[in-house]
CSV table of C-alpha atoms in Angstrom, one decimal:
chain,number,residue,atom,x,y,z
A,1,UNK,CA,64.7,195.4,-84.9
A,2,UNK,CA,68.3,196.4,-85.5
A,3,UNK,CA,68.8,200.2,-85.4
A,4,UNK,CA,69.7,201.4,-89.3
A,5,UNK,CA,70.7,205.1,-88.0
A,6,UNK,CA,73.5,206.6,-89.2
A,7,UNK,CA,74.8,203.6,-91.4
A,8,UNK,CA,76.5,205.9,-93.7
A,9,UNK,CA,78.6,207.8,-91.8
A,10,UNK,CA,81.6,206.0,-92.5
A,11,UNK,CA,81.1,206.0,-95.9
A,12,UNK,CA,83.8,207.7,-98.4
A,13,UNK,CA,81.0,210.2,-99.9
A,14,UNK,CA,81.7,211.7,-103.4
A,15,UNK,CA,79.3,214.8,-103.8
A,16,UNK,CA,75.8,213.9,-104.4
A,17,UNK,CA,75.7,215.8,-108.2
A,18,UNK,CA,79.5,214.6,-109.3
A,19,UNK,CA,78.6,213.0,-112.3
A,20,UNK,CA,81.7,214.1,-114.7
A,21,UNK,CA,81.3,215.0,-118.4
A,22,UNK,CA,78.3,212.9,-118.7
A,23,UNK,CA,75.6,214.6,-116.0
A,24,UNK,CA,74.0,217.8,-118.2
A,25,UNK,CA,73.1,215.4,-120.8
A,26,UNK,CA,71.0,212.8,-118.3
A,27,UNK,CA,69.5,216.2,-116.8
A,28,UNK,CA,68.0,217.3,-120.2
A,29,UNK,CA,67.0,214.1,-121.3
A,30,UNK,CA,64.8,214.0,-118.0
A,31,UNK,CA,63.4,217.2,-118.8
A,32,UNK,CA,62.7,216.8,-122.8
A,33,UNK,CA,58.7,216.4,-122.1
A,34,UNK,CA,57.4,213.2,-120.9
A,35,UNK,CA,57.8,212.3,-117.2
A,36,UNK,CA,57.6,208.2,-116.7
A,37,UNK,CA,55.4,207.2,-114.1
A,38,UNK,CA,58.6,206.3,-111.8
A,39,UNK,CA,59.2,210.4,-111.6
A,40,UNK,CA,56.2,210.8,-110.1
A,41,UNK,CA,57.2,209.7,-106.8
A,42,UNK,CA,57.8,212.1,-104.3
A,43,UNK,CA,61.0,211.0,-101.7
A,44,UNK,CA,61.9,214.2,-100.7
A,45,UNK,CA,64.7,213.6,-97.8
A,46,UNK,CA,65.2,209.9,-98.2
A,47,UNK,CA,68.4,208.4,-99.0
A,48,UNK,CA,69.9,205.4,-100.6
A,49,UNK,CA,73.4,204.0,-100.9
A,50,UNK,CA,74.4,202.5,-104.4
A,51,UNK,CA,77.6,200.6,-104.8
A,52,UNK,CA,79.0,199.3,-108.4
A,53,UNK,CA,82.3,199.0,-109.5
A,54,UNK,CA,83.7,202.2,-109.5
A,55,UNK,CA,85.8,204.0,-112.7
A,56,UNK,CA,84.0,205.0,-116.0
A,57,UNK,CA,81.0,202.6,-115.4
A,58,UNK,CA,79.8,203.8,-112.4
A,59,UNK,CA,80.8,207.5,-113.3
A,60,UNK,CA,78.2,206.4,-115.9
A,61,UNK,CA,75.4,204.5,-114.0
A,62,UNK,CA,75.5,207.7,-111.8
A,63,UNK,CA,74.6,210.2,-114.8
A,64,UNK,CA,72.3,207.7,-116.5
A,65,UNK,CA,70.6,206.6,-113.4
A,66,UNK,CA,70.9,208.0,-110.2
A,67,UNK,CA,70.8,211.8,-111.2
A,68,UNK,CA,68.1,211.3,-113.5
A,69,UNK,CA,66.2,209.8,-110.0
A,70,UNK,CA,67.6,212.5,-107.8
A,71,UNK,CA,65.8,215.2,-110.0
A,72,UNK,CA,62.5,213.6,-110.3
A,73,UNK,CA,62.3,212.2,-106.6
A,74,UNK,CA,64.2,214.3,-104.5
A,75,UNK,CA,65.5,211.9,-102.9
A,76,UNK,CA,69.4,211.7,-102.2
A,77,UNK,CA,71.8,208.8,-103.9
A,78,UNK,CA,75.1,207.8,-102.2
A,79,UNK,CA,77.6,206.3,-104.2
A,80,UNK,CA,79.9,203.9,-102.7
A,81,UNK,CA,82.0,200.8,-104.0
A,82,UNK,CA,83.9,198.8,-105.5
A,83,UNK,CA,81.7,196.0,-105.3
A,84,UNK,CA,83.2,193.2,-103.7
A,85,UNK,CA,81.7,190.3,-103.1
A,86,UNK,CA,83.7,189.2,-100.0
A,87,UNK,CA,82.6,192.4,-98.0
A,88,UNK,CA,78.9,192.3,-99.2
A,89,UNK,CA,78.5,188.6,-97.4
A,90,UNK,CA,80.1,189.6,-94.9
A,91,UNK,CA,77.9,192.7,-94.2
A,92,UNK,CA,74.6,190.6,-94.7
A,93,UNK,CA,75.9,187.5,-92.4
A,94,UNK,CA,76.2,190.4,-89.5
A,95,UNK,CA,73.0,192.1,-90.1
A,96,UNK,CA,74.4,195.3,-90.8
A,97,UNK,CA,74.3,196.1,-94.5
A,98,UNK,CA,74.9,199.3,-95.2
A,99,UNK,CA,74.3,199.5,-99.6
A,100,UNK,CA,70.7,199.1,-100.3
A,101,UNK,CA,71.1,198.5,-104.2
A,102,UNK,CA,74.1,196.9,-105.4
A,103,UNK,CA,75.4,195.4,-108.9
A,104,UNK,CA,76.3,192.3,-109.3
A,105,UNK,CA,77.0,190.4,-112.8
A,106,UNK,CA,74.4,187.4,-112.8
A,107,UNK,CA,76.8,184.6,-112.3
A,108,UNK,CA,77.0,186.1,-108.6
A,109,UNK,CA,73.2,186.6,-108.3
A,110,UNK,CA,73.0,183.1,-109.6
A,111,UNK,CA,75.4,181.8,-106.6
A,112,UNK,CA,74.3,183.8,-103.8
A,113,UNK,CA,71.1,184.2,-103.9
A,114,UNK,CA,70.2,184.1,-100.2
A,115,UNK,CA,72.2,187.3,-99.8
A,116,UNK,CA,69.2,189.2,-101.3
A,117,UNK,CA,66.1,190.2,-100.8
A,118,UNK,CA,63.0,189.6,-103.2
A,119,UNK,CA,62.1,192.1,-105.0
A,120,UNK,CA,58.6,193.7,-104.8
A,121,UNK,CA,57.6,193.9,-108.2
A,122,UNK,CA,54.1,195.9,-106.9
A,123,UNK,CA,56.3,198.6,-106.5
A,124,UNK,CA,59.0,197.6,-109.6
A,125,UNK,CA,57.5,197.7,-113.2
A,126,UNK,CA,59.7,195.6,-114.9
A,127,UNK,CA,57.0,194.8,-117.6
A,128,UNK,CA,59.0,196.9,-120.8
A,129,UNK,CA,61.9,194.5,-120.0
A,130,UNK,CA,63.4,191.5,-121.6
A,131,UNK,CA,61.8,189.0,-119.4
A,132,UNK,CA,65.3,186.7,-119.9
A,133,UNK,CA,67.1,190.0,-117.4
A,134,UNK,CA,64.7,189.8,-115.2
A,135,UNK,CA,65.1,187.2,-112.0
A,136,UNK,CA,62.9,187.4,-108.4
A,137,UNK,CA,65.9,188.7,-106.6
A,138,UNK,CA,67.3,191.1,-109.2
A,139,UNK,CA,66.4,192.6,-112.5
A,140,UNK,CA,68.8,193.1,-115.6
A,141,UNK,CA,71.0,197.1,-116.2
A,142,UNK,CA,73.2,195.6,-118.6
A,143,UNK,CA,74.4,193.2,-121.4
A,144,UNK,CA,78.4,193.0,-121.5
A,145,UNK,CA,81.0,190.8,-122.8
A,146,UNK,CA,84.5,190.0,-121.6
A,147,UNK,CA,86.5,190.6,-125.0
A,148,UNK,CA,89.7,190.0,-126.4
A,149,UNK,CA,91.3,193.1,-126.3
A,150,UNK,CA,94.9,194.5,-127.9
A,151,UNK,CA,96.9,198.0,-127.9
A,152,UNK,CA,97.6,198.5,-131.5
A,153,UNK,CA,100.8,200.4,-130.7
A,154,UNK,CA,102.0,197.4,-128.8
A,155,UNK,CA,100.9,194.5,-131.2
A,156,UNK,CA,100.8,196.3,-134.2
A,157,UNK,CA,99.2,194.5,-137.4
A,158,UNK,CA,99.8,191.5,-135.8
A,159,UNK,CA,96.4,191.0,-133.6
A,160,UNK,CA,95.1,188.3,-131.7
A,161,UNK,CA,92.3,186.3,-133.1
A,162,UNK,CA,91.6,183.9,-130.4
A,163,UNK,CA,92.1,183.7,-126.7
A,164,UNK,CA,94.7,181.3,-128.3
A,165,UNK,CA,96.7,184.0,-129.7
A,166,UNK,CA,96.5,185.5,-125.6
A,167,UNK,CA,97.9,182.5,-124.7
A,168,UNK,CA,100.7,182.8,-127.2
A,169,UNK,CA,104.0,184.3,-125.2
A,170,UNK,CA,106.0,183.5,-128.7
A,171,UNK,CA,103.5,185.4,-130.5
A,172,UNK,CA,102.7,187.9,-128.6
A,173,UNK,CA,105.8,188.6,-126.2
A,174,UNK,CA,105.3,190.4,-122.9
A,175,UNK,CA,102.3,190.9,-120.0
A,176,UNK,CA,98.7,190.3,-121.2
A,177,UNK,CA,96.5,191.3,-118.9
A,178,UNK,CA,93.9,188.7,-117.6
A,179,UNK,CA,91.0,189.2,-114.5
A,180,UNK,CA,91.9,187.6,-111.2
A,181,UNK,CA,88.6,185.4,-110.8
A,182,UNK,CA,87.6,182.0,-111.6
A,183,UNK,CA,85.0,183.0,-114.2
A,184,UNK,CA,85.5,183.7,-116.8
A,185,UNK,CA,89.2,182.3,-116.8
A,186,UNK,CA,88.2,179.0,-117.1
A,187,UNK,CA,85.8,179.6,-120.5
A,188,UNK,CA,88.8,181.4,-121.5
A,189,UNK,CA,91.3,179.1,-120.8
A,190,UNK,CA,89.3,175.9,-122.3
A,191,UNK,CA,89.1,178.1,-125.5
A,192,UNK,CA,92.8,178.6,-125.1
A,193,UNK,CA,93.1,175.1,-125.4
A,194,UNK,CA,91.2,174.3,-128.6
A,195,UNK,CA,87.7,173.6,-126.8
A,196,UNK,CA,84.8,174.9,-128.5
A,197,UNK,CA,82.5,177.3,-126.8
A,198,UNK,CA,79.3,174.6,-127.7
A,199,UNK,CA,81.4,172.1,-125.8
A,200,UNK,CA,82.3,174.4,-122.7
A,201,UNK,CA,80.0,172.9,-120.3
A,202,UNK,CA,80.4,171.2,-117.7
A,203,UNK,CA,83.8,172.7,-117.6
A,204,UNK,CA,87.4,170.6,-117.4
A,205,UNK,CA,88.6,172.3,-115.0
A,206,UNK,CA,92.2,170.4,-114.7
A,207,UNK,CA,92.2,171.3,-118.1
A,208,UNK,CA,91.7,174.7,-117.8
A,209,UNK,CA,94.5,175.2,-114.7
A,210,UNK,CA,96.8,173.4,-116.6
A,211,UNK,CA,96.6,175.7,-119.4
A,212,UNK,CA,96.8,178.5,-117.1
A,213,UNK,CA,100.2,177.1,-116.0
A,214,UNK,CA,101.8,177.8,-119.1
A,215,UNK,CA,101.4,181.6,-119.0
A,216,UNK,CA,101.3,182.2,-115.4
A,217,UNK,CA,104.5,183.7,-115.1
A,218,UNK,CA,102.9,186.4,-117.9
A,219,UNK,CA,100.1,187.6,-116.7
A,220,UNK,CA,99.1,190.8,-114.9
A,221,UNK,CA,96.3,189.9,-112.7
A,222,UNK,CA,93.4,192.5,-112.4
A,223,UNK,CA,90.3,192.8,-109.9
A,224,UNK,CA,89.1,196.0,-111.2
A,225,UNK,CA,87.9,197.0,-114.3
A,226,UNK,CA,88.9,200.2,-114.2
A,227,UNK,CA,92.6,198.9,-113.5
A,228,UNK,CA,92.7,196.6,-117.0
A,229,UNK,CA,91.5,199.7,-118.9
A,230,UNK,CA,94.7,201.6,-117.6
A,231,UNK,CA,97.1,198.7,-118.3
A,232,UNK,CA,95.9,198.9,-121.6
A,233,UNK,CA,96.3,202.4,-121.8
A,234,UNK,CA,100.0,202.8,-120.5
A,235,UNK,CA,100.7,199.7,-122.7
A,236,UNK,CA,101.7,197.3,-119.6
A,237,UNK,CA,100.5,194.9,-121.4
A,238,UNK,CA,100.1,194.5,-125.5
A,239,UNK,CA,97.0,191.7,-125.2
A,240,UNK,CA,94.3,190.4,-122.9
A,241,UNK,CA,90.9,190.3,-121.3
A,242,UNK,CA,88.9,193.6,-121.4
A,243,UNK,CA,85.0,194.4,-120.8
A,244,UNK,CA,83.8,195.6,-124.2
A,245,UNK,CA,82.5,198.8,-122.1
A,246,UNK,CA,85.8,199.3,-121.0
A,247,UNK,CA,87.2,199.2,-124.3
A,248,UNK,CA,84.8,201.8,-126.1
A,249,UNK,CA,85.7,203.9,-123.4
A,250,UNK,CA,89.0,204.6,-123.8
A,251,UNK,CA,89.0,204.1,-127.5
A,252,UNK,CA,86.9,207.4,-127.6
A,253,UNK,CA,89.3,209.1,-125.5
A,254,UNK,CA,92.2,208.7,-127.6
A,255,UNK,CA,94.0,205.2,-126.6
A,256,UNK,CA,94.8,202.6,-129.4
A,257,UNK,CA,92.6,200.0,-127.8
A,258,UNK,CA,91.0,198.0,-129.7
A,259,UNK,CA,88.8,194.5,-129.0
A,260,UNK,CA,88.1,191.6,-131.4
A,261,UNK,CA,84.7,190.3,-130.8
A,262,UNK,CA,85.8,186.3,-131.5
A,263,UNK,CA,85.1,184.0,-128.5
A,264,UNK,CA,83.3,186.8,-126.8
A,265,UNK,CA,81.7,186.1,-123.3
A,266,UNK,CA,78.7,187.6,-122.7
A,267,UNK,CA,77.4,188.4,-119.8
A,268,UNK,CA,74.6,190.2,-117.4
A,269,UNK,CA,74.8,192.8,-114.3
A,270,UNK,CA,72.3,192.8,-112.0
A,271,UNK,CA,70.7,195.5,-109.3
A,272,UNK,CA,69.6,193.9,-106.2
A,273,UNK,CA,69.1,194.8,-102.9
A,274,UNK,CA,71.0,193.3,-99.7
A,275,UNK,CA,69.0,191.1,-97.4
A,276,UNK,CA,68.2,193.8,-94.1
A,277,UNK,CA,69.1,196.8,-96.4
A,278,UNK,CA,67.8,200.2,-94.5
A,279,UNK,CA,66.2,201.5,-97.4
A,280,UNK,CA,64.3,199.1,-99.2
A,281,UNK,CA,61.6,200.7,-100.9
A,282,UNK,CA,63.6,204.0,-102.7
A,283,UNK,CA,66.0,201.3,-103.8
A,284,UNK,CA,63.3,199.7,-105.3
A,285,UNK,CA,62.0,202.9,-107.0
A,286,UNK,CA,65.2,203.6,-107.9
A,287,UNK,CA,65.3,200.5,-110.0
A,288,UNK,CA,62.2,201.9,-112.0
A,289,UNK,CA,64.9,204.7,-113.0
A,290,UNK,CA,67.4,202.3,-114.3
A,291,UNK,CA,65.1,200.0,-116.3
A,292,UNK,CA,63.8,203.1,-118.1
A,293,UNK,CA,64.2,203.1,-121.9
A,294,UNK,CA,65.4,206.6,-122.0
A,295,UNK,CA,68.2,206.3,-119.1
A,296,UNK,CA,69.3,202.8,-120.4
A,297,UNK,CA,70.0,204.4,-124.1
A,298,UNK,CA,71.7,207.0,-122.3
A,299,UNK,CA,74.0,204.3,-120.3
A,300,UNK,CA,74.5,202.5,-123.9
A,301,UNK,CA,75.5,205.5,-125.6
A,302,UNK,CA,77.9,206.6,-122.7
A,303,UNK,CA,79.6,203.1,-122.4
A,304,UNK,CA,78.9,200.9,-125.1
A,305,UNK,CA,76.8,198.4,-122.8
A,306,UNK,CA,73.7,196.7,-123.9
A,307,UNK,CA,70.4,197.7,-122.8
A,308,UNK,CA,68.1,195.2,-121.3
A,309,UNK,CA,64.9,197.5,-122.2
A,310,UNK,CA,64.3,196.6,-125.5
A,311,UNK,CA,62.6,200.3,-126.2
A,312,UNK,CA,65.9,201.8,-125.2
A,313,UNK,CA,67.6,200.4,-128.5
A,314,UNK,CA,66.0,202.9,-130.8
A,315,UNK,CA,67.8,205.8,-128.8
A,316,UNK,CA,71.2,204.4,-129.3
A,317,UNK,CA,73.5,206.2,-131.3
A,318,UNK,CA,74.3,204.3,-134.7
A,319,UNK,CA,77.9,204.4,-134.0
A,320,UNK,CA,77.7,203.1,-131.1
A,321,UNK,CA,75.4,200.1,-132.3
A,322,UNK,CA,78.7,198.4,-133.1
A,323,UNK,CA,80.3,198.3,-130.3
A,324,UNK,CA,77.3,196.0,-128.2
A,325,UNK,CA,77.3,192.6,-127.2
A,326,UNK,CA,73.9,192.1,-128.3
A,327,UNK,CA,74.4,193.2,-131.8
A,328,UNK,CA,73.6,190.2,-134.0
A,329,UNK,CA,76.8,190.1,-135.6
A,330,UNK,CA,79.3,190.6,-132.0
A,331,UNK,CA,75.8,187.6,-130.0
A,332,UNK,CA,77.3,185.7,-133.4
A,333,UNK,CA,80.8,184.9,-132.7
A,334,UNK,CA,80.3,184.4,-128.3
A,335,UNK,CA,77.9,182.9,-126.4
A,336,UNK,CA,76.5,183.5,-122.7
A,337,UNK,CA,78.1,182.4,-119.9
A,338,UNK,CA,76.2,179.6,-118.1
A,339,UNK,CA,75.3,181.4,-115.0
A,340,UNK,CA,73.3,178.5,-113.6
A,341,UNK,CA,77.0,176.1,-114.2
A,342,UNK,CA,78.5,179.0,-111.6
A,343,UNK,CA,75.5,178.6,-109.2
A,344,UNK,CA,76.4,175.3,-108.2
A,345,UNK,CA,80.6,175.7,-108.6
A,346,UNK,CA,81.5,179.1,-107.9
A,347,UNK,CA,82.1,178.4,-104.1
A,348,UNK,CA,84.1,175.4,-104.4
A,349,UNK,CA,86.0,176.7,-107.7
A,350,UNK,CA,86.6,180.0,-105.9
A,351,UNK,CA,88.8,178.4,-103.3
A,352,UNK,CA,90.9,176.4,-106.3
A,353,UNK,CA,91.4,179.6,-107.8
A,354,UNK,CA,92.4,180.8,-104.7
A,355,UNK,CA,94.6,178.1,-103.9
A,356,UNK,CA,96.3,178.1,-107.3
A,357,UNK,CA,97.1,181.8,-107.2
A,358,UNK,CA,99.4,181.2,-104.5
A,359,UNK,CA,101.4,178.2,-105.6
């Protein structure tokens, strides 16, 4: 049995109660009465590490969920991150994982699901869940979509209505910023290209790359989300792709962000745990935390993602309402993206992307 001890050492530690502006308001929405049955559970001087993707969201996650679980448990949350995909595999390939609840949108989960561990759902209730977020290996924190986004002081009244319009370097001159990863750049590339989001799949992808080539020499490549938020900000770029989340964010601190919902790409994070984690069973309780309906309303009203609690809707602020994938009107003009397509392509179309990047 490999020896667990003293995992996190090496790990960059932010202090275990730094949750920003938004930690008071989790606290006193723990303590406004009722105490779930997950609070309960006494894990007095256990640890857990939870990586995410860093910036706003996880600044988030951490008041919505992890201090809510540090309160009621006792037990100590670790924060770590970005996610990365690369150094997770290689972590469970050498036995020595060292995050014991990760997230992961679901078009990962879908393609690399022998990196996790099955979930013991004895211990996880995730009965007050939409049963479409919940999967054997990993159950649903949020509903998101990849939008079209814009900097009104850049573009002015002059918006972009379709990933077409992002594609436009004659229409809208300058950088647009787009993610550096295969999905969802193929979706958007196809659309770029007049393809219809009911006629997606399966994917063209010589289509899609040859579409790419026509703005490649115009695009500001991003890996993290909290880096497209800033290029946005400081105006890098006037148009591109942008996580609606993202987008709410900085439009409520000020920036002229805005998004356009047409075309939008939904899509689903996932917390799972790491085949060989050290602490299995608090990351499991912890995931009790995240899938309540009080703590996900919280997350939505922070960030402007959807909840995958159903319960957790009627705690959302009506102004934020707007702003969520899953609103009918926003779920009207996107679709979701076909994690089960990326299950059996991601590896292969991973390496193409790859390959094209550098040519």
């Amino acid at each position: 049995m490999k020896n667990h001890m003293n995992r996190t050492a090496g790990l960059k530690r932010r202090s275990f109660l730094k949750f920003g502006l938004y930690s008071s308001a989790s606290l006193m929405a723990l303590g406004a009465g009722f105490r779930p049955a997950w609070a309960a559970v006494d894990l007095s001087g256990r640890e857990m590490v939870f990586a995410s993707w860093g910036g706003s969201y996880q600044a988030a996650q951490e008041a919505a969920y992890c201090a809510p679980f540090m309160e009621a448990t006792g037990a100590t949350v670790v924060q770590d991150g970005p996610m990365s995909g690369s150094k997770l595999r290689t972590m469970v390939e050498a036995g020595e994982p060292i995050w014991d609840t990760v997230d992961v949108t679901d078009t990962f989960l879908f393609a690399n699901e022998d990196l996790f561990e099955d979930l013991d759902f004895d211990i996880i209730d995730a009965s007050e869940l939409d049963q479409d977020y919940v999967h054997p290996k990993g159950i649903g924190c949020i509903v998101w979509s990849y939008n079209i986004g814009y900097n009104t002081e850049v573009v002015g009244d002059n918006v972009p209505q379709s990933w077409a319009d992002v594609f436009d370097v004659e229409k809208f001159p300058g950088k647009r910023a787009l993610r550096d990863r295969v999905y969802p750049m193929m979706e958007i590339a196809l659309m770029a290209d007049g393809v219809a989001p009911d006629d997606l799949y399966p994917l063209d992808i010589d289509r899609a790359f040859a579409k790419l080539d026509t703005i490649k020499d115009h695009v500001i490549w991003y890996s993290s989300n909290s880096v497209s938020q800033q290029l946005f900000v400081d105006q890098e770029v006037g148009v591109g792709v942008i996580l609606n989340g993202r987008a709410f964010d900085v439009n409520r601190k000020g920036a002229a962000v805005e998004i356009n919902w047409n075309q939008n790409i939904r899509s689903i994070d996932y917390l799972v745990i790491p085949k060989g984690a050290p602490n299995t069973e608090v990351a499991q309780h912890f995931m009790n935390a995240t899938a309540d309906a009080d703590n996900q309303a919280l997350m939505a009203n922070t960030l402007a993602y959807a909840p995958v609690n159903p319960a957790a809707f009627a705690k959302v602020d009506a102004d934020v309402l707007p702003w969520l994938a899953t609103s009918e009107e926003n779920q009207a003009k996107g679709f979701l993206i076909r994690a089960d397509y990326w299950r059996d392509n991601l590896e292969a179309l991973t390496e193409r992307w790859t390959e094209w990047k550098l040519t």
